[in-house]
Amino acid sequence: MDKIEFQKWLSHHVAAFPSLREWLGNSKPTISLWESALRDVSLEGAKSATDAMLCGDYEKPRGWSD
C-alpha cells in the first residue's frame, strides 16, 4: 500500500471500529508503525481483513494494546 491507500484503509478500519478513533487520536508513532507493517499488503487485502474482523471471521484485538 502507498500512503494514499493506507489512509483509505485507516478510514475504513476506524469506521468499522469507531472506538479506535479516540484511542488513536493523533498518535503518529502508532499510525506510522501500522503503515510500515502494511506496506506489502494490498488495499483490498487490508480492507478484507478489517471486514473479516468485523463480522467475526477473524478474532479482533481484545484491547487497545493488542
PDB file of N, CA and C in Angstrom:
ATOM      1  N   MET A   1       0.834  -1.187   0.000  1.00  0.00           N
ATOM      2  CA  MET A   1       0.000   0.000   0.000  1.00  0.00           C
ATOM      3  C   MET A   1       0.873   1.242   0.000  1.00  0.00           C
ATOM      4  N   ASP A   2       0.491   2.215  -0.730  1.00  0.00           N
ATOM      5  CA  ASP A   2       1.167   3.505  -0.643  1.00  0.00           C
ATOM      6  C   ASP A   2       0.452   4.356   0.416  1.00  0.00           C
ATOM      7  N   LYS A   3       0.921   5.564   0.627  1.00  0.00           N
ATOM      8  CA  LYS A   3       0.361   6.420   1.690  1.00  0.00           C
ATOM      9  C   LYS A   3      -1.129   6.725   1.478  1.00  0.00           C
ATOM     10  N   ILE A   4      -1.518   6.978   0.254  1.00  0.00           N
ATOM     11  CA  ILE A   4      -2.924   7.290  -0.026  1.00  0.00           C
ATOM     12  C   ILE A   4      -3.803   6.081   0.249  1.00  0.00           C
ATOM     13  N   GLU A   5      -3.351   4.911  -0.188  1.00  0.00           N
ATOM     14  CA  GLU A   5      -4.112   3.683   0.073  1.00  0.00           C
ATOM     15  C   GLU A   5      -4.186   3.392   1.568  1.00  0.00           C
ATOM     16  N   PHE A   6      -3.083   3.627   2.265  1.00  0.00           N
ATOM     17  CA  PHE A   6      -3.093   3.405   3.707  1.00  0.00           C
ATOM     18  C   PHE A   6      -4.133   4.299   4.381  1.00  0.00           C
ATOM     19  N   GLN A   7      -4.215   5.553   3.985  1.00  0.00           N
ATOM     20  CA  GLN A   7      -5.199   6.456   4.570  1.00  0.00           C
ATOM     21  C   GLN A   7      -6.624   5.992   4.269  1.00  0.00           C
ATOM     22  N   LYS A   8      -6.834   5.451   3.070  1.00  0.00           N
ATOM     23  CA  LYS A   8      -8.155   4.902   2.735  1.00  0.00           C
ATOM     24  C   LYS A   8      -8.473   3.711   3.633  1.00  0.00           C
ATOM     25  N   TRP A   9      -7.478   2.812   3.815  1.00  0.00           N
ATOM     26  CA  TRP A   9      -7.701   1.663   4.701  1.00  0.00           C
ATOM     27  C   TRP A   9      -7.956   2.131   6.135  1.00  0.00           C
ATOM     28  N   LEU A  10      -7.157   3.073   6.630  1.00  0.00           N
ATOM     29  CA  LEU A  10      -7.306   3.547   8.003  1.00  0.00           C
ATOM     30  C   LEU A  10      -8.708   4.121   8.214  1.00  0.00           C
ATOM     31  N   SER A  11      -9.209   4.877   7.264  1.00  0.00           N
ATOM     32  CA  SER A  11     -10.569   5.413   7.364  1.00  0.00           C
ATOM     33  C   SER A  11     -11.589   4.280   7.414  1.00  0.00           C
ATOM     34  N   HIS A  12     -11.397   3.271   6.602  1.00  0.00           N
ATOM     35  CA  HIS A  12     -12.282   2.103   6.581  1.00  0.00           C
ATOM     36  C   HIS A  12     -12.220   1.359   7.923  1.00  0.00           C
ATOM     37  N   HIS A  13     -11.024   1.158   8.429  1.00  0.00           N
ATOM     38  CA  HIS A  13     -10.823   0.413   9.674  1.00  0.00           C
ATOM     39  C   HIS A  13     -11.438   1.149  10.871  1.00  0.00           C
ATOM     40  N   VAL A  14     -11.229   2.440  10.933  1.00  0.00           N
ATOM     41  CA  VAL A  14     -11.790   3.235  12.034  1.00  0.00           C
ATOM     42  C   VAL A  14     -13.317   3.316  11.922  1.00  0.00           C
ATOM     43  N   ALA A  15     -13.834   3.308  10.716  1.00  0.00           N
ATOM     44  CA  ALA A  15     -15.290   3.280  10.557  1.00  0.00           C
ATOM     45  C   ALA A  15     -15.850   1.959  11.076  1.00  0.00           C
ATOM     46  N   ALA A  16     -15.102   0.883  10.882  1.00  0.00           N
ATOM     47  CA  ALA A  16     -15.534  -0.431  11.355  1.00  0.00           C
ATOM     48  C   ALA A  16     -15.412  -0.555  12.875  1.00  0.00           C
ATOM     49  N   PHE A  17     -14.414   0.082  13.449  1.00  0.00           N
ATOM     50  CA  PHE A  17     -14.144   0.018  14.883  1.00  0.00           C
ATOM     51  C   PHE A  17     -14.009   1.441  15.437  1.00  0.00           C
ATOM     52  N   PRO A  18     -15.139   2.121  15.647  1.00  0.00           N
ATOM     53  CA  PRO A  18     -15.135   3.544  15.990  1.00  0.00           C
ATOM     54  C   PRO A  18     -14.362   3.906  17.263  1.00  0.00           C
ATOM     55  N   SER A  19     -14.243   2.988  18.207  1.00  0.00           N
ATOM     56  CA  SER A  19     -13.513   3.324  19.437  1.00  0.00           C
ATOM     57  C   SER A  19     -12.032   3.579  19.157  1.00  0.00           C
ATOM     58  N   LEU A  20     -11.538   3.109  18.025  1.00  0.00           N
ATOM     59  CA  LEU A  20     -10.144   3.365  17.658  1.00  0.00           C
ATOM     60  C   LEU A  20      -9.877   4.842  17.429  1.00  0.00           C
ATOM     61  N   ARG A  21     -10.876   5.550  16.924  1.00  0.00           N
ATOM     62  CA  ARG A  21     -10.671   6.974  16.609  1.00  0.00           C
ATOM     63  C   ARG A  21     -10.186   7.741  17.832  1.00  0.00           C
ATOM     64  N   GLU A  22     -10.875   7.558  18.947  1.00  0.00           N
ATOM     65  CA  GLU A  22     -10.479   8.251  20.174  1.00  0.00           C
ATOM     66  C   GLU A  22      -9.128   7.754  20.670  1.00  0.00           C
ATOM     67  N   TRP A  23      -8.939   6.440  20.642  1.00  0.00           N
ATOM     68  CA  TRP A  23      -7.696   5.869  21.145  1.00  0.00           C
ATOM     69  C   TRP A  23      -6.503   6.331  20.325  1.00  0.00           C
ATOM     70  N   LEU A  24      -6.648   6.337  19.002  1.00  0.00           N
ATOM     71  CA  LEU A  24      -5.537   6.756  18.153  1.00  0.00           C
ATOM     72  C   LEU A  24      -5.267   8.245  18.267  1.00  0.00           C
ATOM     73  N   GLY A  25      -6.338   9.033  18.352  1.00  0.00           N
ATOM     74  CA  GLY A  25      -6.150  10.480  18.428  1.00  0.00           C
ATOM     75  C   GLY A  25      -5.165  10.934  17.370  1.00  0.00           C
ATOM     76  N   ASN A  26      -4.121  11.525  17.814  1.00  0.00           N
ATOM     77  CA  ASN A  26      -3.055  11.954  16.905  1.00  0.00           C
ATOM     78  C   ASN A  26      -1.791  11.144  17.145  1.00  0.00           C
ATOM     79  N   SER A  27      -1.949   9.865  17.403  1.00  0.00           N
ATOM     80  CA  SER A  27      -0.808   9.007  17.691  1.00  0.00           C
ATOM     81  C   SER A  27      -0.026   8.685  16.420  1.00  0.00           C
ATOM     82  N   LYS A  28       0.749   9.630  15.992  1.00  0.00           N
ATOM     83  CA  LYS A  28       1.518   9.452  14.765  1.00  0.00           C
ATOM     84  C   LYS A  28       2.474   8.265  14.831  1.00  0.00           C
ATOM     85  N   PRO A  29       3.119   7.987  15.979  1.00  0.00           N
ATOM     86  CA  PRO A  29       4.009   6.811  16.014  1.00  0.00           C
ATOM     87  C   PRO A  29       3.268   5.501  15.744  1.00  0.00           C
ATOM     88  N   THR A  30       2.097   5.320  16.316  1.00  0.00           N
ATOM     89  CA  THR A  30       1.327   4.095  16.094  1.00  0.00           C
ATOM     90  C   THR A  30       0.876   4.008  14.645  1.00  0.00           C
ATOM     91  N   ILE A  31       0.356   5.087  14.122  1.00  0.00           N
ATOM     92  CA  ILE A  31      -0.119   5.106  12.739  1.00  0.00           C
ATOM     93  C   ILE A  31       1.041   4.841  11.780  1.00  0.00           C
ATOM     94  N   SER A  32       2.196   5.402  12.055  1.00  0.00           N
ATOM     95  CA  SER A  32       3.375   5.165  11.206  1.00  0.00           C
ATOM     96  C   SER A  32       3.801   3.700  11.243  1.00  0.00           C
ATOM     97  N   LEU A  33       3.742   3.091  12.416  1.00  0.00           N
ATOM     98  CA  LEU A  33       4.093   1.677  12.528  1.00  0.00           C
ATOM     99  C   LEU A  33       3.104   0.803  11.766  1.00  0.00           C
ATOM    100  N   TRP A  34       1.824   1.120  11.860  1.00  0.00           N
ATOM    101  CA  TRP A  34       0.822   0.368  11.111  1.00  0.00           C
ATOM    102  C   TRP A  34       1.069   0.512   9.607  1.00  0.00           C
ATOM    103  N   GLU A  35       1.362   1.731   9.182  1.00  0.00           N
ATOM    104  CA  GLU A  35       1.621   1.956   7.759  1.00  0.00           C
ATOM    105  C   GLU A  35       2.817   1.132   7.298  1.00  0.00           C
ATOM    106  N   SER A  36       3.850   1.095   8.092  1.00  0.00           N
ATOM    107  CA  SER A  36       5.033   0.311   7.753  1.00  0.00           C
ATOM    108  C   SER A  36       4.721  -1.187   7.709  1.00  0.00           C
ATOM    109  N   ALA A  37       3.953  -1.650   8.685  1.00  0.00           N
ATOM    110  CA  ALA A  37       3.613  -3.076   8.749  1.00  0.00           C
ATOM    111  C   ALA A  37       2.754  -3.513   7.567  1.00  0.00           C
ATOM    112  N   LEU A  38       1.964  -2.602   7.022  1.00  0.00           N
ATOM    113  CA  LEU A  38       1.049  -2.934   5.925  1.00  0.00           C
ATOM    114  C   LEU A  38       1.594  -2.581   4.543  1.00  0.00           C
ATOM    115  N   ARG A  39       2.843  -2.192   4.467  1.00  0.00           N
ATOM    116  CA  ARG A  39       3.390  -1.716   3.189  1.00  0.00           C
ATOM    117  C   ARG A  39       3.320  -2.758   2.070  1.00  0.00           C
ATOM    118  N   ASP A  40       3.390  -4.054   2.419  1.00  0.00           N
ATOM    119  CA  ASP A  40       3.349  -5.100   1.391  1.00  0.00           C
ATOM    120  C   ASP A  40       1.963  -5.722   1.227  1.00  0.00           C
ATOM    121  N   VAL A  41       0.959  -5.098   1.841  1.00  0.00           N
ATOM    122  CA  VAL A  41      -0.420  -5.592   1.782  1.00  0.00           C
ATOM    123  C   VAL A  41      -1.205  -4.705   0.819  1.00  0.00           C
ATOM    124  N   SER A  42      -2.038  -5.311   0.005  1.00  0.00           N
ATOM    125  CA  SER A  42      -2.856  -4.507  -0.905  1.00  0.00           C
ATOM    126  C   SER A  42      -3.985  -3.835  -0.130  1.00  0.00           C
ATOM    127  N   LEU A  43      -4.492  -2.755  -0.673  1.00  0.00           N
ATOM    128  CA  LEU A  43      -5.625  -2.063  -0.061  1.00  0.00           C
ATOM    129  C   LEU A  43      -6.805  -3.016   0.060  1.00  0.00           C
ATOM    130  N   GLU A  44      -7.053  -3.776  -0.980  1.00  0.00           N
ATOM    131  CA  GLU A  44      -8.174  -4.719  -0.966  1.00  0.00           C
ATOM    132  C   GLU A  44      -7.973  -5.788   0.115  1.00  0.00           C
ATOM    133  N   GLY A  45      -6.740  -6.274   0.264  1.00  0.00           N
ATOM    134  CA  GLY A  45      -6.443  -7.279   1.280  1.00  0.00           C
ATOM    135  C   GLY A  45      -6.625  -6.741   2.690  1.00  0.00           C
ATOM    136  N   ALA A  46      -6.181  -5.516   2.913  1.00  0.00           N
ATOM    137  CA  ALA A  46      -6.318  -4.907   4.237  1.00  0.00           C
ATOM    138  C   ALA A  46      -7.784  -4.657   4.576  1.00  0.00           C
ATOM    139  N   LYS A  47      -8.547  -4.163   3.607  1.00  0.00           N
ATOM    140  CA  LYS A  47      -9.975  -3.941   3.843  1.00  0.00           C
ATOM    141  C   LYS A  47     -10.691  -5.265   4.090  1.00  0.00           C
ATOM    142  N   SER A  48     -10.292  -6.291   3.374  1.00  0.00           N
ATOM    143  CA  SER A  48     -10.883  -7.609   3.545  1.00  0.00           C
ATOM    144  C   SER A  48     -10.609  -8.143   4.952  1.00  0.00           C
ATOM    145  N   ALA A  49      -9.401  -7.940   5.457  1.00  0.00           N
ATOM    146  CA  ALA A  49      -9.061  -8.366   6.825  1.00  0.00           C
ATOM    147  C   ALA A  49      -9.881  -7.593   7.856  1.00  0.00           C
ATOM    148  N   THR A  50     -10.042  -6.295   7.656  1.00  0.00           N
ATOM    149  CA  THR A  50     -10.880  -5.488   8.551  1.00  0.00           C
ATOM    150  C   THR A  50     -12.304  -6.016   8.552  1.00  0.00           C
ATOM    151  N   ASP A  51     -12.840  -6.275   7.361  1.00  0.00           N
ATOM    152  CA  ASP A  51     -14.212  -6.773   7.249  1.00  0.00           C
ATOM    153  C   ASP A  51     -14.360  -8.133   7.923  1.00  0.00           C
ATOM    154  N   ALA A  52     -13.336  -8.984   7.789  1.00  0.00           N
ATOM    155  CA  ALA A  52     -13.382 -10.304   8.421  1.00  0.00           C
ATOM    156  C   ALA A  52     -13.370 -10.179   9.945  1.00  0.00           C
ATOM    157  N   MET A  53     -12.615  -9.223  10.475  1.00  0.00           N
ATOM    158  CA  MET A  53     -12.638  -8.976  11.921  1.00  0.00           C
ATOM    159  C   MET A  53     -14.013  -8.493  12.354  1.00  0.00           C
ATOM    160  N   LEU A  54     -14.579  -7.603  11.576  1.00  0.00           N
ATOM    161  CA  LEU A  54     -15.865  -7.010  11.919  1.00  0.00           C
ATOM    162  C   LEU A  54     -16.975  -8.056  11.968  1.00  0.00           C
ATOM    163  N   CYS A  55     -16.962  -8.998  11.032  1.00  0.00           N
ATOM    164  CA  CYS A  55     -18.038  -9.998  11.004  1.00  0.00           C
ATOM    165  C   CYS A  55     -17.702 -11.252  11.801  1.00  0.00           C
ATOM    166  N   GLY A  56     -16.533 -11.288  12.437  1.00  0.00           N
ATOM    167  CA  GLY A  56     -16.210 -12.397  13.330  1.00  0.00           C
ATOM    168  C   GLY A  56     -15.445 -13.545  12.691  1.00  0.00           C
ATOM    169  N   ASP A  57     -15.079 -13.419  11.420  1.00  0.00           N
ATOM    170  CA  ASP A  57     -14.286 -14.472  10.791  1.00  0.00           C
ATOM    171  C   ASP A  57     -12.865 -14.516  11.348  1.00  0.00           C
ATOM    172  N   TYR A  58     -12.323 -13.358  11.706  1.00  0.00           N
ATOM    173  CA  TYR A  58     -11.026 -13.252  12.370  1.00  0.00           C
ATOM    174  C   TYR A  58     -11.275 -12.691  13.757  1.00  0.00           C
ATOM    175  N   GLU A  59     -10.502 -13.143  14.709  1.00  0.00           N
ATOM    176  CA  GLU A  59     -10.638 -12.594  16.060  1.00  0.00           C
ATOM    177  C   GLU A  59     -10.068 -11.171  16.048  1.00  0.00           C
ATOM    178  N   LYS A  60     -10.846 -10.252  16.586  1.00  0.00           N
ATOM    179  CA  LYS A  60     -10.359  -8.873  16.660  1.00  0.00           C
ATOM    180  C   LYS A  60      -9.537  -8.713  17.942  1.00  0.00           C
ATOM    181  N   PRO A  61      -8.663  -7.730  17.980  1.00  0.00           N
ATOM    182  CA  PRO A  61      -7.872  -7.493  19.191  1.00  0.00           C
ATOM    183  C   PRO A  61      -8.759  -7.314  20.413  1.00  0.00           C
ATOM    184  N   ARG A  62      -8.309  -7.835  21.544  1.00  0.00           N
ATOM    185  CA  ARG A  62      -9.099  -7.777  22.764  1.00  0.00           C
ATOM    186  C   ARG A  62      -8.971  -6.431  23.490  1.00  0.00           C
ATOM    187  N   GLY A  63      -7.908  -5.747  23.270  1.00  0.00           N
ATOM    188  CA  GLY A  63      -7.696  -4.463  23.943  1.00  0.00           C
ATOM    189  C   GLY A  63      -6.869  -3.555  23.064  1.00  0.00           C
ATOM    190  N   TRP A  64      -6.788  -2.316  23.443  1.00  0.00           N
ATOM    191  CA  TRP A  64      -6.074  -1.349  22.614  1.00  0.00           C
ATOM    192  C   TRP A  64      -4.624  -1.724  22.415  1.00  0.00           C
ATOM    193  N   SER A  65      -3.995  -2.318  23.401  1.00  0.00           N
ATOM    194  CA  SER A  65      -2.581  -2.659  23.272  1.00  0.00           C
ATOM    195  C   SER A  65      -2.368  -3.890  22.425  1.00  0.00           C
ATOM    196  N   ASP A  66      -3.448  -4.591  22.036  1.00  0.00           N
ATOM    197  CA  ASP A  66      -3.313  -5.779  21.187  1.00  0.00           C
ATOM    198  C   ASP A  66      -3.183  -5.384  19.740  1.00  0.00           C
TER     199      ASP A  66
END
